[in-house]
Amino acid sequence: MDHLTNLQARRIALEAQGFCDRPHATPALRTLERTVARTGVLQVDSVNVLQRAHYMPLYSRMGSYDVDLLRRASSTTGRRPRHLVEYWAHVQALMPVELWPLMRHRMEHYRSERGKWGFTADADIEPRVLDAVRDRGPVTARDLEEEFSTGPRTKEHWGWNWSEARKVLDYLFLVGGVAIAGRTSQFEVLYDLPERVLPAAVLDAPTPTPQEAVTGLVRLAARSHGVASAPDLADYYRLRLQPAPGKPSAKVAIEELVEVGELTPVAVQGWKRQGYLHRDARLPRRVSARTLLSPFDPVVWERERAEALFDFFYRIEIYVPAEKRLHGYYVLPFLLGDRLVGRVDLKADRVARVLLVPGAFAEAGAPEETADELAAELRRLARWLDLDDVVVGRHGDLSDALRGALER
């Protein structure tokens, strides 16, 4: 198969992401593990206008599930080892613990750069902060803020005016000196020693060379994508694409995987870039999905890929001034079958127990049943979020039809 139609590529991609997996009547831990094996990572984001980002891809593939499953998978108990841990895998993301050794090359890079984003952690207090984590962990940055404060916290950078303790903890997290044990009910990170967070077998696993690690991550990205361009494969785990002196690259990894037959170059209808098909990719006869996708879902997080696969131009407008937004603050694409047929602006009003839909929009060529199918999906989403009703606003060309479908 050296040529794929756009429809074939789309179905392969959705199958690889788990949208053709047989549903379990009651999703359990094994359902979650199967799903994360498909997605590879669950992006973590603090926005909670609807539901935290890392919960949504599981819902989109598993249906209504008990969110405590994710807490159990990402925590350590006496009976069950941890399955997932947070690290800078795509961006901040939950990933299978087995990926920890593949991230060590990234940890070493952050160590050589003394962190990320240009923040400078105070090296003088680093040993003392680490001792505090060892003695008292798991701890939040707030737990240590006063003890390691060197003066009033700066207010000049809104949202980034981190305490000295937070800067050091974040640096230690990036370089693997501490790990994330979990989060508080206020979504604050709990830091602890890696040996108290991760299974011993993971910590004792051999460290691959940087290029071996990148090749391993590209292999995982190719499985999660099914078919992808080289930039798609590099972006999945945020890898350098082009070779540079002394640096690993996704391009070298792709060449290696093509040589051993794990990837096959293919031409995809409408794609400007070379495609690569994973040897285990399946082309389903049909995709019967009906679900909403988080803005941080792997299907749409690489916006150029979403446009190439689905002819779906998508930008999240959280940081756009309200008067300049086209669709709304927190807009989710609507997947029906193998197409993205619409998008809805959503907000969970937890006090009134209502799922608010300020705007609803149909894509060009959306099928006649789009409003009815979206209404059913919004009812399902509201039940999962423990909300009693769905209220549709007036914004968007689909809002009237959607309101009528909900009333019916």
mmCIF file of C-alpha atoms in Angstrom:
data_model
loop_
_atom_site.group_PDB
_atom_site.id
_atom_site.type_symbol
_atom_site.label_atom_id
_atom_site.label_comp_id
_atom_site.label_asym_id
_atom_site.label_seq_id
_atom_site.Cartn_x
_atom_site.Cartn_y
_atom_site.Cartn_z
ATOM 1 C CA MET A 1 0.000 0.000 0.000
ATOM 2 C CA ASP A 2 2.016 2.979 -1.266
ATOM 3 C CA HIS A 3 -0.950 5.316 -1.817
ATOM 4 C CA LEU A 4 -3.747 6.198 0.600
ATOM 5 C CA THR A 5 -6.862 8.237 0.041
ATOM 6 C CA ASN A 6 -7.575 10.885 2.607
ATOM 7 C CA LEU A 7 -10.505 8.794 3.872
ATOM 8 C CA GLN A 8 -8.243 5.755 4.333
ATOM 9 C CA ALA A 9 -5.636 7.817 6.200
ATOM 10 C CA ARG A 10 -8.328 9.309 8.431
ATOM 11 C CA ARG A 11 -9.747 5.903 9.335
ATOM 12 C CA ILE A 12 -6.279 4.484 9.991
ATOM 13 C CA ALA A 13 -5.501 7.431 12.296
ATOM 14 C CA LEU A 14 -8.747 7.068 14.243
ATOM 15 C CA GLU A 15 -8.292 3.306 14.591
ATOM 16 C CA ALA A 16 -4.744 3.828 15.878
ATOM 17 C CA GLN A 17 -6.122 6.261 18.471
ATOM 18 C CA GLY A 18 -8.571 3.680 19.831
ATOM 19 C CA PHE A 19 -11.867 4.808 18.306
ATOM 20 C CA CYS A 20 -12.550 1.341 16.900
ATOM 21 C CA ASP A 21 -11.818 -0.599 20.097
ATOM 22 C CA ARG A 22 -14.708 -2.683 21.374
ATOM 23 C CA PRO A 23 -16.319 -0.740 24.238
ATOM 24 C CA HIS A 24 -16.436 -2.235 27.721
ATOM 25 C CA ALA A 25 -19.867 -2.065 29.374
ATOM 26 C CA THR A 26 -18.245 -0.684 32.525
ATOM 27 C CA PRO A 27 -14.815 0.824 31.841
ATOM 28 C CA ALA A 28 -12.225 -0.572 34.238
ATOM 29 C CA LEU A 29 -8.511 -0.149 34.824
ATOM 30 C CA ARG A 30 -7.763 -2.495 31.935
ATOM 31 C CA THR A 31 -9.888 -0.254 29.674
ATOM 32 C CA LEU A 32 -7.851 2.751 30.760
ATOM 33 C CA GLU A 33 -4.577 0.912 30.176
ATOM 34 C CA ARG A 34 -5.722 -0.132 26.694
ATOM 35 C CA THR A 35 -6.670 3.453 25.905
ATOM 36 C CA VAL A 36 -3.408 4.975 27.147
ATOM 37 C CA ALA A 37 -1.522 2.357 25.133
ATOM 38 C CA ARG A 38 -3.253 3.942 22.126
ATOM 39 C CA THR A 39 -2.783 7.616 22.989
ATOM 40 C CA GLY A 40 0.675 7.247 24.529
ATOM 41 C CA VAL A 41 0.229 10.336 26.714
ATOM 42 C CA LEU A 42 -2.551 12.374 28.337
ATOM 43 C CA GLN A 43 -1.796 16.079 28.189
ATOM 44 C CA VAL A 44 -2.258 17.847 31.530
ATOM 45 C CA ASP A 45 -3.664 21.364 31.606
ATOM 46 C CA SER A 46 -5.031 23.502 34.414
ATOM 47 C CA VAL A 47 -8.082 24.844 32.522
ATOM 48 C CA ASN A 48 -11.187 23.495 34.229
ATOM 49 C CA VAL A 49 -14.013 25.309 32.473
ATOM 50 C CA LEU A 50 -15.433 21.934 31.403
ATOM 51 C CA GLN A 51 -13.207 19.115 32.673
ATOM 52 C CA ARG A 52 -9.442 18.871 33.163
ATOM 53 C CA ALA A 53 -7.677 18.054 29.900
ATOM 54 C CA HIS A 54 -6.222 14.677 30.936
ATOM 55 C CA TYR A 55 -9.662 13.228 31.710
ATOM 56 C CA MET A 56 -11.227 14.062 28.355
ATOM 57 C CA PRO A 57 -9.332 11.794 25.888
ATOM 58 C CA LEU A 58 -10.294 8.827 28.071
ATOM 59 C CA TYR A 59 -13.951 9.861 27.975
ATOM 60 C CA SER A 60 -13.789 10.355 24.193
ATOM 61 C CA ARG A 61 -12.621 6.756 23.712
ATOM 62 C CA MET A 62 -14.077 4.901 26.721
ATOM 63 C CA GLY A 63 -17.350 6.742 27.236
ATOM 64 C CA SER A 64 -18.603 7.588 30.700
ATOM 65 C CA TYR A 65 -16.119 6.268 33.253
ATOM 66 C CA ASP A 66 -15.234 6.727 36.889
ATOM 67 C CA VAL A 67 -12.500 9.390 36.958
ATOM 68 C CA ASP A 68 -11.083 7.707 40.062
ATOM 69 C CA LEU A 69 -9.638 5.138 37.639
ATOM 70 C CA LEU A 70 -7.133 7.733 36.509
ATOM 71 C CA ARG A 71 -6.209 8.637 40.073
ATOM 72 C CA ARG A 72 -5.601 4.964 40.851
ATOM 73 C CA ALA A 73 -3.492 4.480 37.727
ATOM 74 C CA SER A 74 -1.356 7.514 38.582
ATOM 75 C CA SER A 75 -0.778 6.713 42.254
ATOM 76 C CA THR A 76 1.163 4.099 44.166
ATOM 77 C CA THR A 77 -0.482 1.808 46.697
ATOM 78 C CA GLY A 78 0.723 -1.188 48.636
ATOM 79 C CA ARG A 79 -1.290 -3.497 46.428
ATOM 80 C CA ARG A 80 -0.789 -2.016 42.990
ATOM 81 C CA PRO A 81 2.226 -0.304 41.405
ATOM 82 C CA ARG A 82 1.800 2.996 39.609
ATOM 83 C CA HIS A 83 0.961 2.834 35.885
ATOM 84 C CA LEU A 84 1.205 6.514 34.934
ATOM 85 C CA VAL A 85 3.461 9.382 35.934
ATOM 86 C CA GLU A 86 3.681 13.032 34.910
ATOM 87 C CA TYR A 87 6.588 14.330 32.925
ATOM 88 C CA TRP A 88 7.323 16.750 30.082
ATOM 89 C CA ALA A 89 6.503 14.087 27.485
ATOM 90 C CA HIS A 90 4.484 16.027 24.906
ATOM 91 C CA VAL A 91 4.075 19.047 27.086
ATOM 92 C CA GLN A 92 3.206 18.385 30.726
ATOM 93 C CA ALA A 93 1.535 14.990 30.433
ATOM 94 C CA LEU A 94 0.716 11.738 32.126
ATOM 95 C CA MET A 95 2.633 8.907 30.484
ATOM 96 C CA PRO A 96 3.167 5.190 31.170
ATOM 97 C CA VAL A 97 5.914 4.744 33.748
ATOM 98 C CA GLU A 98 7.834 2.605 31.236
ATOM 99 C CA LEU A 99 8.636 5.775 29.284
ATOM 100 C CA TRP A 100 10.751 7.189 32.134
ATOM 101 C CA PRO A 101 14.059 5.764 30.807
ATOM 102 C CA LEU A 102 13.261 7.179 27.340
ATOM 103 C CA MET A 103 12.988 10.624 28.937
ATOM 104 C CA ARG A 104 16.405 10.568 30.600
ATOM 105 C CA HIS A 105 18.057 12.162 27.575
ATOM 106 C CA ARG A 106 15.610 15.047 27.976
ATOM 107 C CA MET A 107 16.397 15.261 31.685
ATOM 108 C CA GLU A 108 20.087 15.532 30.878
ATOM 109 C CA HIS A 109 19.366 18.263 28.332
ATOM 110 C CA TYR A 110 17.462 20.261 30.951
ATOM 111 C CA ARG A 111 20.313 19.708 33.396
ATOM 112 C CA SER A 112 22.813 21.144 30.917
ATOM 113 C CA GLU A 113 20.501 24.092 30.243
ATOM 114 C CA ARG A 114 19.711 24.570 33.956
ATOM 115 C CA GLY A 115 15.996 24.200 33.289
ATOM 116 C CA LYS A 116 13.452 25.548 30.828
ATOM 117 C CA TRP A 117 11.836 28.873 29.850
ATOM 118 C CA GLY A 118 14.829 30.888 31.057
ATOM 119 C CA PHE A 119 13.971 30.632 34.764
ATOM 120 C CA THR A 120 16.969 30.359 37.028
ATOM 121 C CA ALA A 121 16.603 28.067 40.021
ATOM 122 C CA ASP A 122 18.823 28.974 42.962
ATOM 123 C CA ALA A 123 21.528 26.286 42.955
ATOM 124 C CA ASP A 124 22.537 27.227 46.508
ATOM 125 C CA ILE A 125 19.236 26.105 48.025
ATOM 126 C CA GLU A 126 18.771 23.116 45.729
ATOM 127 C CA PRO A 127 20.322 20.561 48.185
ATOM 128 C CA ARG A 128 18.210 21.919 51.040
ATOM 129 C CA VAL A 129 14.994 21.729 49.013
ATOM 130 C CA LEU A 130 15.837 18.167 48.018
ATOM 131 C CA ASP A 131 16.484 17.297 51.678
ATOM 132 C CA ALA A 132 13.101 18.778 52.589
ATOM 133 C CA VAL A 133 11.393 16.616 49.962
ATOM 134 C CA ARG A 134 13.276 13.578 51.254
ATOM 135 C CA ASP A 135 12.231 14.280 54.840
ATOM 136 C CA ARG A 136 8.651 15.456 54.297
ATOM 137 C CA GLY A 137 7.510 14.358 50.856
ATOM 138 C CA PRO A 138 5.209 14.380 49.119
ATOM 139 C CA VAL A 139 5.096 18.181 49.361
ATOM 140 C CA THR A 140 3.745 21.098 47.356
ATOM 141 C CA ALA A 141 5.788 24.166 46.474
ATOM 142 C CA ARG A 142 3.527 26.127 48.828
ATOM 143 C CA ASP A 143 4.547 23.846 51.696
ATOM 144 C CA LEU A 144 8.155 25.010 51.253
ATOM 145 C CA GLU A 145 7.600 28.564 50.055
ATOM 146 C CA GLU A 146 8.079 30.416 53.336
ATOM 147 C CA GLU A 147 11.060 28.331 54.446
ATOM 148 C CA PHE A 148 13.035 29.019 51.269
ATOM 149 C CA SER A 149 11.848 32.552 50.519
ATOM 150 C CA THR A 150 14.606 35.090 49.877
ATOM 151 C CA GLY A 151 12.277 38.085 50.017
ATOM 152 C CA PRO A 152 8.911 39.285 48.700
ATOM 153 C CA ARG A 153 7.808 37.370 45.620
ATOM 154 C CA THR A 154 8.028 39.417 42.418
ATOM 155 C CA LYS A 155 4.739 40.478 40.821
ATOM 156 C CA GLU A 156 6.137 41.675 37.515
ATOM 157 C CA HIS A 157 5.242 38.532 35.501
ATOM 158 C CA TRP A 158 1.607 37.600 36.140
ATOM 159 C CA GLY A 159 1.174 33.830 36.255
ATOM 160 C CA TRP A 160 4.922 33.178 36.414
ATOM 161 C CA ASN A 161 5.857 34.852 39.698
ATOM 162 C CA TRP A 162 7.035 31.571 41.160
ATOM 163 C CA SER A 163 8.552 31.274 44.619
ATOM 164 C CA GLU A 164 12.172 30.204 44.953
ATOM 165 C CA ALA A 165 11.017 26.821 46.228
ATOM 166 C CA ARG A 166 8.778 26.371 43.184
ATOM 167 C CA LYS A 167 11.602 27.244 40.782
ATOM 168 C CA VAL A 168 13.931 24.718 42.411
ATOM 169 C CA LEU A 169 11.262 22.013 42.553
ATOM 170 C CA ASP A 170 10.385 22.560 38.907
ATOM 171 C CA TYR A 171 14.048 22.331 37.949
ATOM 172 C CA LEU A 172 14.458 19.123 39.966
ATOM 173 C CA PHE A 173 11.354 17.732 38.267
ATOM 174 C CA LEU A 174 12.723 18.514 34.806
ATOM 175 C CA VAL A 175 16.073 16.831 35.525
ATOM 176 C CA GLY A 176 14.586 13.800 37.292
ATOM 177 C CA GLY A 177 15.734 14.730 40.790
ATOM 178 C CA VAL A 178 12.134 14.604 42.003
ATOM 179 C CA ALA A 179 8.976 13.137 40.487
ATOM 180 C CA ILE A 180 5.317 14.089 40.681
ATOM 181 C CA ALA A 181 3.544 11.897 43.206
ATOM 182 C CA GLY A 182 0.116 13.373 42.421
ATOM 183 C CA ARG A 183 -1.897 16.551 42.765
ATOM 184 C CA THR A 184 -3.992 18.096 45.504
ATOM 185 C CA SER A 185 -7.696 18.843 45.159
ATOM 186 C CA GLN A 186 -6.603 22.384 44.158
ATOM 187 C CA PHE A 187 -4.482 20.865 41.347
ATOM 188 C CA GLU A 188 -1.196 21.707 43.080
ATOM 189 C CA VAL A 189 1.678 19.391 42.235
ATOM 190 C CA LEU A 190 2.912 17.030 44.955
ATOM 191 C CA TYR A 191 6.653 16.387 44.635
ATOM 192 C CA ASP A 192 8.498 13.382 46.031
ATOM 193 C CA LEU A 193 11.633 11.343 45.444
ATOM 194 C CA PRO A 194 11.536 9.202 42.270
ATOM 195 C CA GLU A 195 12.154 6.041 44.319
ATOM 196 C CA ARG A 196 8.935 6.696 46.240
ATOM 197 C CA VAL A 197 6.941 7.386 43.094
ATOM 198 C CA LEU A 198 8.164 4.982 40.400
ATOM 199 C CA PRO A 199 8.498 1.193 40.413
ATOM 200 C CA ALA A 200 12.027 -0.041 41.132
ATOM 201 C CA ALA A 201 12.121 -1.913 37.819
ATOM 202 C CA VAL A 202 11.602 1.365 35.953
ATOM 203 C CA LEU A 203 14.299 3.203 37.902
ATOM 204 C CA ASP A 204 16.721 0.301 37.469
ATOM 205 C CA ALA A 205 16.095 -0.019 33.718
ATOM 206 C CA PRO A 206 19.159 0.731 31.562
ATOM 207 C CA THR A 207 19.426 4.203 30.076
ATOM 208 C CA PRO A 208 19.294 4.195 26.263
ATOM 209 C CA THR A 209 21.524 6.487 24.260
ATOM 210 C CA PRO A 210 19.817 9.738 23.235
ATOM 211 C CA GLN A 211 19.295 8.497 19.678
ATOM 212 C CA GLU A 212 17.970 5.137 20.922
ATOM 213 C CA ALA A 213 15.530 7.025 23.130
ATOM 214 C CA VAL A 214 14.346 9.243 20.273
ATOM 215 C CA THR A 215 13.928 6.222 18.004
ATOM 216 C CA GLY A 216 11.873 4.523 20.705
ATOM 217 C CA LEU A 217 9.656 7.576 21.055
ATOM 218 C CA VAL A 218 9.177 7.913 17.296
ATOM 219 C CA ARG A 219 8.206 4.234 17.215
ATOM 220 C CA LEU A 220 5.537 4.905 19.853
ATOM 221 C CA ALA A 221 4.333 8.018 18.026
ATOM 222 C CA ALA A 222 4.015 6.040 14.789
ATOM 223 C CA ARG A 223 1.836 3.452 16.514
ATOM 224 C CA SER A 224 -0.363 6.144 18.024
ATOM 225 C CA HIS A 225 -0.739 7.932 14.689
ATOM 226 C CA GLY A 226 -1.069 4.921 12.366
ATOM 227 C CA VAL A 227 -0.041 7.112 9.446
ATOM 228 C CA ALA A 228 1.819 10.387 9.836
ATOM 229 C CA SER A 229 4.232 12.862 8.321
ATOM 230 C CA ALA A 230 7.725 13.342 9.738
ATOM 231 C CA PRO A 231 6.719 16.568 11.571
ATOM 232 C CA ASP A 232 3.725 14.712 13.044
ATOM 233 C CA LEU A 233 6.001 11.991 14.385
ATOM 234 C CA ALA A 234 8.468 14.487 15.844
ATOM 235 C CA ASP A 235 5.755 16.615 17.456
ATOM 236 C CA TYR A 236 4.083 13.765 19.356
ATOM 237 C CA TYR A 237 6.850 13.677 21.976
ATOM 238 C CA ARG A 238 8.251 17.109 21.054
ATOM 239 C CA LEU A 239 11.440 15.852 19.454
ATOM 240 C CA ARG A 240 13.988 17.611 17.286
ATOM 241 C CA LEU A 241 13.198 16.683 13.678
ATOM 242 C CA GLN A 242 16.357 17.615 11.793
ATOM 243 C CA PRO A 243 19.820 16.262 12.674
ATOM 244 C CA ALA A 244 22.288 18.572 14.381
ATOM 245 C CA PRO A 245 25.869 17.878 15.499
ATOM 246 C CA GLY A 246 25.831 15.714 18.609
ATOM 247 C CA LYS A 247 22.028 15.777 18.872
ATOM 248 C CA PRO A 248 19.514 12.962 18.344
ATOM 249 C CA SER A 249 16.822 13.551 15.738
ATOM 250 C CA ALA A 250 13.463 12.187 14.678
ATOM 251 C CA LYS A 251 14.582 12.182 11.033
ATOM 252 C CA VAL A 252 17.345 9.691 11.823
ATOM 253 C CA ALA A 253 14.834 7.607 13.789
ATOM 254 C CA ILE A 254 12.384 7.574 10.872
ATOM 255 C CA GLU A 255 15.130 6.448 8.506
ATOM 256 C CA GLU A 256 16.049 3.632 10.895
ATOM 257 C CA LEU A 257 12.425 2.496 11.220
ATOM 258 C CA VAL A 258 11.933 2.566 7.444
ATOM 259 C CA GLU A 259 15.087 0.502 6.987
ATOM 260 C CA VAL A 260 13.886 -2.246 9.357
ATOM 261 C CA GLY A 261 10.377 -2.236 7.892
ATOM 262 C CA GLU A 262 8.466 -0.737 10.825
ATOM 263 C CA LEU A 263 7.513 2.276 8.720
ATOM 264 C CA THR A 264 6.593 2.366 5.038
ATOM 265 C CA PRO A 265 6.677 5.609 3.045
ATOM 266 C CA VAL A 266 3.263 6.339 1.530
ATOM 267 C CA ALA A 267 1.662 9.128 -0.463
ATOM 268 C CA VAL A 268 -1.546 10.421 1.102
ATOM 269 C CA GLN A 269 -4.143 12.208 -0.983
ATOM 270 C CA GLY A 270 -4.009 15.943 -0.324
ATOM 271 C CA TRP A 271 -0.902 15.817 1.871
ATOM 272 C CA LYS A 272 1.997 18.049 0.897
ATOM 273 C CA ARG A 273 4.365 15.991 3.032
ATOM 274 C CA GLN A 274 5.611 12.415 2.783
ATOM 275 C CA GLY A 275 3.508 10.030 4.838
ATOM 276 C CA TYR A 276 4.736 7.043 6.853
ATOM 277 C CA LEU A 277 2.513 4.059 7.595
ATOM 278 C CA HIS A 278 3.217 1.926 10.665
ATOM 279 C CA ARG A 279 3.412 -1.790 9.914
ATOM 280 C CA ASP A 280 0.751 -2.621 12.536
ATOM 281 C CA ALA A 281 -1.688 0.044 11.327
ATOM 282 C CA ARG A 282 -5.154 -1.216 10.454
ATOM 283 C CA LEU A 283 -7.605 0.194 7.923
ATOM 284 C CA PRO A 284 -11.112 -0.359 9.347
ATOM 285 C CA ARG A 285 -14.071 -0.645 6.990
ATOM 286 C CA ARG A 286 -15.845 2.034 9.009
ATOM 287 C CA VAL A 287 -15.468 4.146 12.142
ATOM 288 C CA SER A 288 -18.586 4.497 14.286
ATOM 289 C CA ALA A 289 -17.435 7.196 16.693
ATOM 290 C CA ARG A 290 -19.714 9.818 18.213
ATOM 291 C CA THR A 291 -17.908 11.937 20.741
ATOM 292 C CA LEU A 292 -16.440 15.317 21.625
ATOM 293 C CA LEU A 293 -12.688 15.890 21.572
ATOM 294 C CA SER A 294 -10.736 18.031 23.994
ATOM 295 C CA PRO A 295 -8.659 20.843 22.449
ATOM 296 C CA PHE A 296 -5.712 18.841 23.871
ATOM 297 C CA ASP A 297 -6.676 15.506 22.299
ATOM 298 C CA PRO A 298 -3.912 13.874 20.221
ATOM 299 C CA VAL A 299 -6.278 13.734 17.232
ATOM 300 C CA VAL A 300 -6.332 17.534 16.976
ATOM 301 C CA TRP A 301 -3.434 18.911 19.040
ATOM 302 C CA GLU A 302 -1.211 19.213 15.926
ATOM 303 C CA ARG A 303 -3.397 21.682 14.058
ATOM 304 C CA GLU A 304 -1.826 21.211 10.602
ATOM 305 C CA ARG A 305 -2.397 17.451 10.870
ATOM 306 C CA ALA A 306 -6.046 18.008 11.838
ATOM 307 C CA GLU A 307 -6.477 20.218 8.801
ATOM 308 C CA ALA A 308 -4.773 17.722 6.474
ATOM 309 C CA LEU A 309 -6.755 14.730 7.773
ATOM 310 C CA PHE A 310 -10.155 16.278 8.429
ATOM 311 C CA ASP A 311 -10.132 19.566 6.491
ATOM 312 C CA PHE A 312 -10.769 21.071 9.921
ATOM 313 C CA PHE A 313 -9.192 24.442 10.695
ATOM 314 C CA TYR A 314 -8.931 24.676 14.473
ATOM 315 C CA ARG A 315 -7.436 27.163 16.900
ATOM 316 C CA ILE A 316 -8.149 27.339 20.617
ATOM 317 C CA GLU A 317 -9.282 30.864 21.500
ATOM 318 C CA ILE A 318 -8.705 30.958 25.254
ATOM 319 C CA TYR A 319 -6.082 33.683 24.856
ATOM 320 C CA VAL A 320 -8.021 35.634 22.206
ATOM 321 C CA PRO A 321 -9.933 38.708 23.453
ATOM 322 C CA ALA A 322 -13.629 37.853 23.774
ATOM 323 C CA GLU A 323 -14.722 40.286 21.068
ATOM 324 C CA LYS A 324 -12.333 38.683 18.555
ATOM 325 C CA ARG A 325 -13.253 35.040 19.136
ATOM 326 C CA LEU A 326 -14.856 33.275 16.199
ATOM 327 C CA HIS A 327 -16.310 30.292 18.054
ATOM 328 C CA GLY A 328 -15.841 30.771 21.794
ATOM 329 C CA TYR A 329 -13.590 30.324 24.811
ATOM 330 C CA TYR A 330 -13.372 26.523 25.133
ATOM 331 C CA VAL A 331 -14.442 24.869 21.889
ATOM 332 C CA LEU A 332 -14.514 21.115 21.346
ATOM 333 C CA PRO A 333 -14.601 19.424 17.924
ATOM 334 C CA PHE A 334 -17.454 16.950 17.376
ATOM 335 C CA LEU A 335 -16.368 13.628 15.877
ATOM 336 C CA LEU A 336 -19.147 11.720 14.113
ATOM 337 C CA GLY A 337 -18.148 8.550 12.307
ATOM 338 C CA ASP A 338 -14.811 9.350 10.698
ATOM 339 C CA ARG A 339 -15.401 13.109 10.287
ATOM 340 C CA LEU A 340 -15.213 16.231 12.385
ATOM 341 C CA VAL A 341 -18.658 17.620 11.582
ATOM 342 C CA GLY A 342 -19.005 20.470 14.061
ATOM 343 C CA ARG A 343 -17.685 22.265 17.112
ATOM 344 C CA VAL A 344 -19.257 23.496 20.346
ATOM 345 C CA ASP A 345 -18.264 26.050 22.947
ATOM 346 C CA LEU A 346 -18.848 24.400 26.330
ATOM 347 C CA LYS A 347 -18.827 25.327 29.998
ATOM 348 C CA ALA A 348 -19.833 23.285 33.050
ATOM 349 C CA ASP A 349 -21.838 25.438 35.462
ATOM 350 C CA ARG A 350 -21.362 23.237 38.507
ATOM 351 C CA VAL A 351 -23.358 25.478 40.854
ATOM 352 C CA ALA A 352 -26.453 25.433 38.625
ATOM 353 C CA ARG A 353 -25.661 21.830 37.547
ATOM 354 C CA VAL A 354 -25.996 22.769 33.884
ATOM 355 C CA LEU A 355 -23.864 22.123 30.805
ATOM 356 C CA LEU A 356 -23.806 25.460 28.994
ATOM 357 C CA VAL A 357 -23.417 25.571 25.206
ATOM 358 C CA PRO A 358 -22.840 29.256 24.349
ATOM 359 C CA GLY A 359 -22.216 28.385 20.691
ATOM 360 C CA ALA A 360 -22.635 25.495 18.261
ATOM 361 C CA PHE A 361 -21.311 25.369 14.711
ATOM 362 C CA ALA A 362 -21.633 22.924 11.819
ATOM 363 C CA GLU A 363 -18.792 22.213 9.435
ATOM 364 C CA ALA A 364 -19.339 22.463 5.695
ATOM 365 C CA GLY A 365 -21.046 19.326 4.459
ATOM 366 C CA ALA A 366 -22.099 18.180 7.930
ATOM 367 C CA PRO A 367 -24.749 15.441 7.642
ATOM 368 C CA GLU A 368 -28.416 16.135 8.304
ATOM 369 C CA GLU A 369 -28.353 14.178 11.566
ATOM 370 C CA THR A 370 -25.553 16.295 13.098
ATOM 371 C CA ALA A 371 -27.810 18.225 15.492
ATOM 372 C CA ASP A 372 -29.579 15.087 16.760
ATOM 373 C CA GLU A 373 -26.311 13.195 17.222
ATOM 374 C CA LEU A 374 -24.667 16.145 18.954
ATOM 375 C CA ALA A 375 -27.672 16.515 21.269
ATOM 376 C CA ALA A 376 -27.335 12.874 22.306
ATOM 377 C CA GLU A 377 -23.629 13.315 22.889
ATOM 378 C CA LEU A 378 -24.147 16.440 25.000
ATOM 379 C CA ARG A 379 -26.671 14.577 27.159
ATOM 380 C CA ARG A 380 -24.131 11.794 27.661
ATOM 381 C CA LEU A 381 -21.374 14.286 28.519
ATOM 382 C CA ALA A 382 -23.647 16.089 31.002
ATOM 383 C CA ARG A 383 -24.437 12.815 32.783
ATOM 384 C CA TRP A 384 -20.730 11.988 33.028
ATOM 385 C CA LEU A 385 -20.054 15.428 34.506
ATOM 386 C CA ASP A 386 -22.945 14.936 36.960
ATOM 387 C CA LEU A 387 -24.924 17.825 35.470
ATOM 388 C CA ASP A 388 -28.697 17.832 35.190
ATOM 389 C CA ASP A 389 -29.397 19.736 31.998
ATOM 390 C CA VAL A 390 -27.987 21.160 28.761
ATOM 391 C CA VAL A 391 -28.688 24.805 27.882
ATOM 392 C CA VAL A 392 -27.869 26.088 24.396
ATOM 393 C CA GLY A 393 -27.156 29.741 23.624
ATOM 394 C CA ARG A 394 -27.728 31.641 20.389
ATOM 395 C CA HIS A 395 -24.227 31.794 18.905
ATOM 396 C CA GLY A 396 -23.484 29.696 15.827
ATOM 397 C CA ASP A 397 -25.333 28.294 12.828
ATOM 398 C CA LEU A 398 -26.100 24.986 14.587
ATOM 399 C CA SER A 399 -27.504 26.395 17.830
ATOM 400 C CA ASP A 400 -31.182 26.556 16.815
ATOM 401 C CA ALA A 401 -31.224 23.027 15.392
ATOM 402 C CA LEU A 402 -29.338 21.744 18.434
ATOM 403 C CA ARG A 403 -31.774 23.398 20.813
ATOM 404 C CA GLY A 404 -34.681 21.819 18.940
ATOM 405 C CA ALA A 405 -33.024 18.398 19.011
ATOM 406 C CA LEU A 406 -32.500 18.635 22.778
ATOM 407 C CA GLU A 407 -36.126 19.636 23.293
ATOM 408 C CA ARG A 408 -37.278 16.646 21.269
#
